[in-house]
Tab-separated table of C-alpha atoms in Angstrom:
chain	number	residue	atom	x	y	z
S	1	LEU	CA	16.870	36.728	77.389
S	2	GLY	CA	14.788	38.391	74.719
S	3	ALA	CA	12.427	34.934	74.012
S	4	ARG	CA	9.168	35.687	72.971
S	5	SER	CA	6.498	34.818	75.682
S	6	ARG	CA	3.859	32.036	75.034
S	7	ILE	CA	2.029	32.381	78.100
S	8	GLY	CA	0.925	35.545	80.351
S	9	LYS	CA	-0.846	35.827	83.472
S	10	VAL	CA	-3.996	37.847	83.856
S	11	THR	CA	-5.139	38.696	87.849
S	12	ILE	CA	-7.038	41.432	89.559
S	13	LEU	CA	-6.091	43.137	92.376
S	14	PHE	CA	-7.865	46.366	93.942
S	15	GLY	CA	-10.452	48.054	96.806
S	16	THR	CA	-10.021	46.872	100.347
S	17	LEU	CA	-8.257	43.799	99.996
S	18	SER	CA	-5.717	42.980	102.838
S	19	GLN	CA	-1.845	42.836	102.397
S	20	ALA	CA	-1.982	39.142	102.093
S	21	TYR	CA	-3.035	39.573	98.656
S	22	GLU	CA	-0.465	42.025	97.439
S	23	ARG	CA	2.162	39.344	99.045
S	24	ALA	CA	0.668	36.663	97.268
S	25	LEU	CA	1.035	38.882	93.807
S	26	ARG	CA	4.617	39.138	94.431
S	27	THR	CA	5.320	35.310	94.822
S	28	HIS	CA	4.941	35.234	91.331
S	29	GLU	CA	7.811	37.922	90.600
S	30	LEU	CA	10.380	34.917	90.240
S	31	HIS	CA	8.162	32.699	88.282
S	32	ASP	CA	7.506	35.308	85.686
S	33	ARG	CA	11.086	36.328	85.825
S	34	LEU	CA	12.538	32.727	85.414
S	35	ASN	CA	9.851	31.640	82.736
S	36	ASN	CA	9.642	35.041	81.017
S	37	TYR	CA	5.807	35.373	81.483
S	38	PRO	CA	4.103	38.785	81.395
S	39	LEU	CA	1.728	39.712	84.295
S	40	HIS	CA	-1.421	41.897	83.323
S	41	VAL	CA	-2.831	43.211	86.775
S	42	LEU	CA	-6.340	45.099	86.679
S	43	ARG	CA	-6.200	47.729	89.622
S	44	HIS	CA	-9.739	48.938	89.046
S	45	SER	CA	-13.157	47.778	88.541
S	46	LEU	CA	-14.766	47.374	85.034
S	47	LEU	CA	-18.123	46.038	85.858
S	48	ASP	CA	-20.350	45.228	88.865
S	49	ASN	CA	-19.142	42.800	91.316
S	50	VAL	CA	-17.201	39.526	90.193
S	51	TRP	CA	-18.311	40.208	86.540
S	52	THR	CA	-15.154	42.347	85.902
S	53	LYS	CA	-13.146	39.146	86.023
S	54	PRO	CA	-14.288	37.629	82.807
S	55	ALA	CA	-14.865	41.132	81.296
S	56	TYR	CA	-10.810	41.779	82.058
S	57	ILE	CA	-10.014	38.139	80.669
S	58	LEU	CA	-11.837	38.930	77.615
S	59	SER	CA	-10.214	42.164	77.079
S	60	ILE	CA	-6.630	40.918	77.288
S	61	LEU	CA	-7.802	37.885	74.803
S	62	LEU	CA	-8.903	40.599	72.138
S	63	ARG	CA	-5.780	42.788	72.639
S	64	GLU	CA	-3.668	39.361	71.808
S	65	LEU	CA	-5.736	38.709	68.890
S	66	ALA	CA	-5.339	42.282	67.512
S	67	LYS	CA	-1.646	41.649	67.316
S	68	PRO	CA	0.207	39.824	64.288
S	69	GLU	CA	0.074	36.194	64.841
S	70	GLY	CA	3.925	35.841	65.856
S	71	GLU	CA	3.498	38.288	68.365
S	72	ARG	CA	0.787	36.910	70.403
S	73	LEU	CA	0.525	35.136	73.680
S	74	GLU	CA	-0.708	31.380	72.803
S	75	TRP	CA	-1.869	31.083	76.385
S	76	LEU	CA	-3.525	33.019	79.508
S	77	LEU	CA	-3.361	31.607	82.845
S	78	TRP	CA	-5.835	33.196	85.121
S	79	VAL	CA	-5.127	33.573	88.766
S	80	ASP	CA	-7.298	34.699	91.557
S	81	GLY	CA	-5.988	37.019	94.209
S	82	ASP	CA	-5.364	34.443	96.770
S	83	THR	CA	-2.938	32.211	94.686
S	84	ILE	CA	0.324	31.932	96.234
S	85	ILE	CA	3.246	30.447	93.965
S	86	LEU	CA	5.471	27.778	95.961
S	87	ASN	CA	7.820	26.682	93.640
S	88	PRO	CA	8.808	28.973	90.685
S	89	TYR	CA	11.047	26.520	89.154
S	90	VAL	CA	7.719	24.698	87.662
S	91	PRO	CA	6.681	26.207	84.295
S	92	ILE	CA	3.336	26.649	83.113
S	93	GLU	CA	4.109	24.658	80.011
S	94	ALA	CA	4.794	21.450	81.881
S	95	LEU	CA	1.286	21.239	82.540
S	96	LEU	CA	-0.437	22.167	79.348
S	97	PRO	CA	-1.221	19.842	76.366
S	98	PRO	CA	2.042	18.403	74.757
S	99	GLU	CA	2.807	20.943	71.912
S	100	ASP	CA	4.101	18.043	69.654
S	101	ASP	CA	0.932	16.033	69.592
S	102	PRO	CA	-1.734	17.102	67.087
S	103	GLU	CA	-4.350	15.125	69.141
S	104	TRP	CA	-4.448	17.914	71.633
S	105	ASP	CA	-4.700	21.078	69.195
S	106	ASP	CA	-8.378	20.978	69.760
S	107	VAL	CA	-8.130	21.765	73.993
S	108	HIS	CA	-8.403	25.338	74.496
S	109	LEU	CA	-9.423	25.412	78.167
S	110	LEU	CA	-7.814	23.110	81.095
S	111	VAL	CA	-10.348	23.299	84.158
S	112	SER	CA	-10.247	21.618	87.652
S	113	TYR	CA	-13.206	20.813	89.847
S	114	ASP	CA	-13.997	20.307	93.577
S	115	TRP	CA	-16.717	19.326	95.822
S	116	ASN	CA	-18.774	22.776	94.700
S	117	GLY	CA	-18.277	22.044	91.143
S	118	LEU	CA	-16.176	23.741	88.877
S	119	ASN	CA	-13.378	26.073	90.671
S	120	ASN	CA	-12.528	29.005	88.088
S	121	GLY	CA	-9.758	30.166	90.520
S	122	VAL	CA	-6.844	29.373	88.454
S	123	PHE	CA	-6.921	28.172	84.828
S	124	PRO	CA	-5.142	28.208	81.528
S	125	VAL	CA	-6.908	29.387	78.543
S	126	ARG	CA	-5.885	29.335	74.605
S	127	VAL	CA	-5.616	32.544	72.884
S	128	ASN	CA	-7.923	32.306	69.891
S	129	THR	CA	-11.560	32.988	68.687
S	130	TRP	CA	-13.180	30.118	70.503
S	131	SER	CA	-11.833	31.609	74.011
S	132	VAL	CA	-13.218	35.032	72.940
S	133	GLU	CA	-16.738	33.336	71.975
S	134	LEU	CA	-16.680	31.657	75.347
S	135	PHE	CA	-15.845	34.457	77.621
S	136	SER	CA	-18.399	36.753	75.689
S	137	ALA	CA	-20.831	34.033	76.465
S	138	ILE	CA	-19.681	33.907	80.294
S	139	LEU	CA	-20.022	37.756	80.284
S	140	SER	CA	-23.392	37.765	79.062
S	141	PHE	CA	-24.959	34.729	80.692
S	142	ARG	CA	-26.907	36.145	83.259
S	143	PHE	CA	-28.759	38.579	80.939
S	144	TYR	CA	-29.721	35.932	78.162
S	145	ARG	CA	-30.456	33.203	80.927
S	146	PRO	CA	-31.999	35.145	83.489
S	147	GLU	CA	-33.844	32.168	85.031
S	148	GLN	CA	-30.758	30.166	85.664
S	149	ASP	CA	-29.759	30.081	89.168
S	150	LEU	CA	-26.081	31.281	89.140
S	151	LYS	CA	-24.726	30.356	92.830
S	152	PHE	CA	-21.340	31.479	92.492
S	153	ARG	CA	-21.960	33.907	89.899
S	154	ASP	CA	-19.338	34.213	86.797
S	155	GLN	CA	-17.898	30.765	88.051
S	156	SER	CA	-21.342	28.936	87.816
S	157	ALA	CA	-22.177	30.658	84.311
S	158	MET	CA	-18.775	29.159	83.280
S	159	ASP	CA	-19.665	25.657	84.579
S	160	PHE	CA	-22.699	25.667	82.575
S	161	LEU	CA	-21.047	26.844	79.302
S	162	VAL	CA	-18.088	24.430	79.518
S	163	GLN	CA	-20.810	21.835	79.575
S	164	ASP	CA	-22.566	23.210	76.662
S	165	GLU	CA	-22.257	20.970	73.520
S	166	HIS	CA	-20.862	23.990	71.523
S	167	PHE	CA	-17.916	24.375	74.022
S	168	ALA	CA	-17.375	20.978	75.779
S	169	PRO	CA	-15.477	19.266	73.077
S	170	ASN	CA	-12.518	21.741	73.446
S	171	VAL	CA	-12.471	21.524	77.270
S	172	ILE	CA	-10.158	19.013	79.289
S	173	ARG	CA	-10.709	18.388	83.110
S	174	THR	CA	-7.453	17.813	84.822
S	175	PRO	CA	-6.163	16.945	88.338
S	176	GLN	CA	-7.490	19.651	90.678
S	177	ARG	CA	-4.125	19.812	92.304
S	178	TRP	CA	-2.284	20.925	89.038
S	179	PHE	CA	-3.932	24.572	89.040
S	180	ASN	CA	-6.101	24.597	92.341
S	181	ALA	CA	-4.272	22.700	95.057
S	182	TYR	CA	-5.806	23.237	98.482
S	183	GLN	CA	-3.740	23.553	101.399
S	184	GLY	CA	-3.070	20.384	103.689
S	185	GLU	CA	-2.123	19.727	107.312
S	186	HIS	CA	1.439	17.960	108.218
S	187	ASN	CA	-0.437	15.906	110.664
S	188	GLU	CA	-2.885	14.435	108.308
S	189	THR	CA	-2.951	12.191	105.315
S	190	LEU	CA	-2.999	14.273	102.108
S	191	GLN	CA	-6.015	14.207	99.811
S	192	ALA	CA	-5.360	14.172	96.007
S	193	PHE	CA	-6.481	17.846	95.986
S	194	GLN	CA	-3.986	19.034	98.753
S	195	VAL	CA	-0.526	20.633	98.222
S	196	ARG	CA	2.646	19.203	98.629
S	197	ARG	CA	6.291	19.673	98.587
S	198	GLY	CA	7.455	20.802	94.856
S	199	ASP	CA	3.787	21.776	93.708
S	200	LEU	CA	3.560	25.146	91.901
S	201	LEU	CA	0.961	26.940	94.059
S	202	VAL	CA	-1.616	26.687	96.605
S	203	HIS	CA	-5.200	28.408	96.282
S	204	PHE	CA	-7.648	29.535	99.075
S	205	PRO	CA	-11.017	29.596	97.830
S	206	GLY	CA	-13.999	29.828	100.351
S	207	VAL	CA	-11.964	29.463	103.296
S	208	SER	CA	-12.476	31.103	106.805
S	209	ASP	CA	-9.895	33.024	108.355
S	210	ARG	CA	-8.200	33.287	104.867
S	211	ASP	CA	-5.698	36.064	105.827
S	212	GLU	CA	-4.413	33.548	108.614
S	213	ARG	CA	-4.120	30.924	106.383
S	214	MET	CA	-2.514	32.648	103.740
S	215	GLY	CA	-0.225	34.355	106.069
S	216	PHE	CA	1.199	30.823	107.151
S	217	TRP	CA	1.779	29.661	103.150
S	218	LEU	CA	3.293	33.374	102.413
S	219	ASN	CA	5.833	32.522	105.098
S	220	ARG	CA	6.779	29.545	103.686
S	221	ALA	CA	7.010	30.784	99.926
S	222	GLU	CA	9.021	33.791	101.058
S	223	LYS	CA	11.410	31.902	102.631
S	224	HIS	CA	12.366	30.084	99.320
S	225	ALA	CA	13.163	26.751	101.203
S	226	PRO	CA	15.411	24.507	98.927
S	227	ASP	CA	13.024	21.432	99.758
S	228	TRP	CA	9.955	23.309	98.101
S	229	GLU	CA	11.455	25.153	95.518
S	230	VAL	CA	12.779	22.200	93.472
S	231	GLU	CA	13.421	21.817	89.641
S	232	LEU	CA	10.770	20.427	87.626
S	233	LYS	CA	12.454	16.913	87.107
S	234	HIS	CA	12.312	16.273	90.754
S	235	THR	CA	8.821	17.008	91.201
S	236	SER	CA	5.870	14.511	90.630
S	237	TYR	CA	4.622	16.369	87.417
S	238	PRO	CA	6.745	14.934	84.837
S	239	GLU	CA	5.192	11.492	85.661
S	240	GLU	CA	1.452	12.809	86.342
S	241	THR	CA	1.504	14.732	82.985
S	242	ARG	CA	3.018	11.840	81.138
S	243	ASP	CA	0.157	9.399	82.493
S	244	PHE	CA	-2.334	11.895	82.089
S	245	TRP	CA	-1.628	13.082	78.411
């Protein structure tokens, strides 16, 4: 409707990835159209291995900051390629710090953790100079801290930095399910981090037979079933976010 976009999505998709990743990307289309989210997709490598990810995020941050203030995006949502949108009727804004409460104005990054520590598969970051400093630090971390073991490479670098005294005051840890819900089975009691009906998305980090698992959830997402795609007010998010913030 011509409204200015406040939030943009960023992802990378190239190489010999399976068809499931392209299908996952298409699940974002309705979500983006309904909520006026531009989607930035990088289709080639910039740097070696996974370091293309922080480099591309940094490039989008700098591109936005080069615009006049009134034309910039306010937030970016990074999404790994193995992320499937399940409910396009949940706007990202519903999970961000309340705009009308200045208490949260200094929150620039929302992160989630699992049993391995930080999982940076999906996260929102504010478009500002703080974020430029963070992603510049992530990108250069392996060169300036070569003695530090980076088990999960860029993710480990980010994990160290968000706990640093310079960055930590501006980072909030949210419930994992908001941005990094993992799959759950119908015949088990769902854990707090597992996806349920009405949730925004499901993510598949570090799983075996990923294509098969993604295929199951892609089939579900592509059906646009009314018991999964529900209005925000009929999900658990309004109560959860009210209690959290």
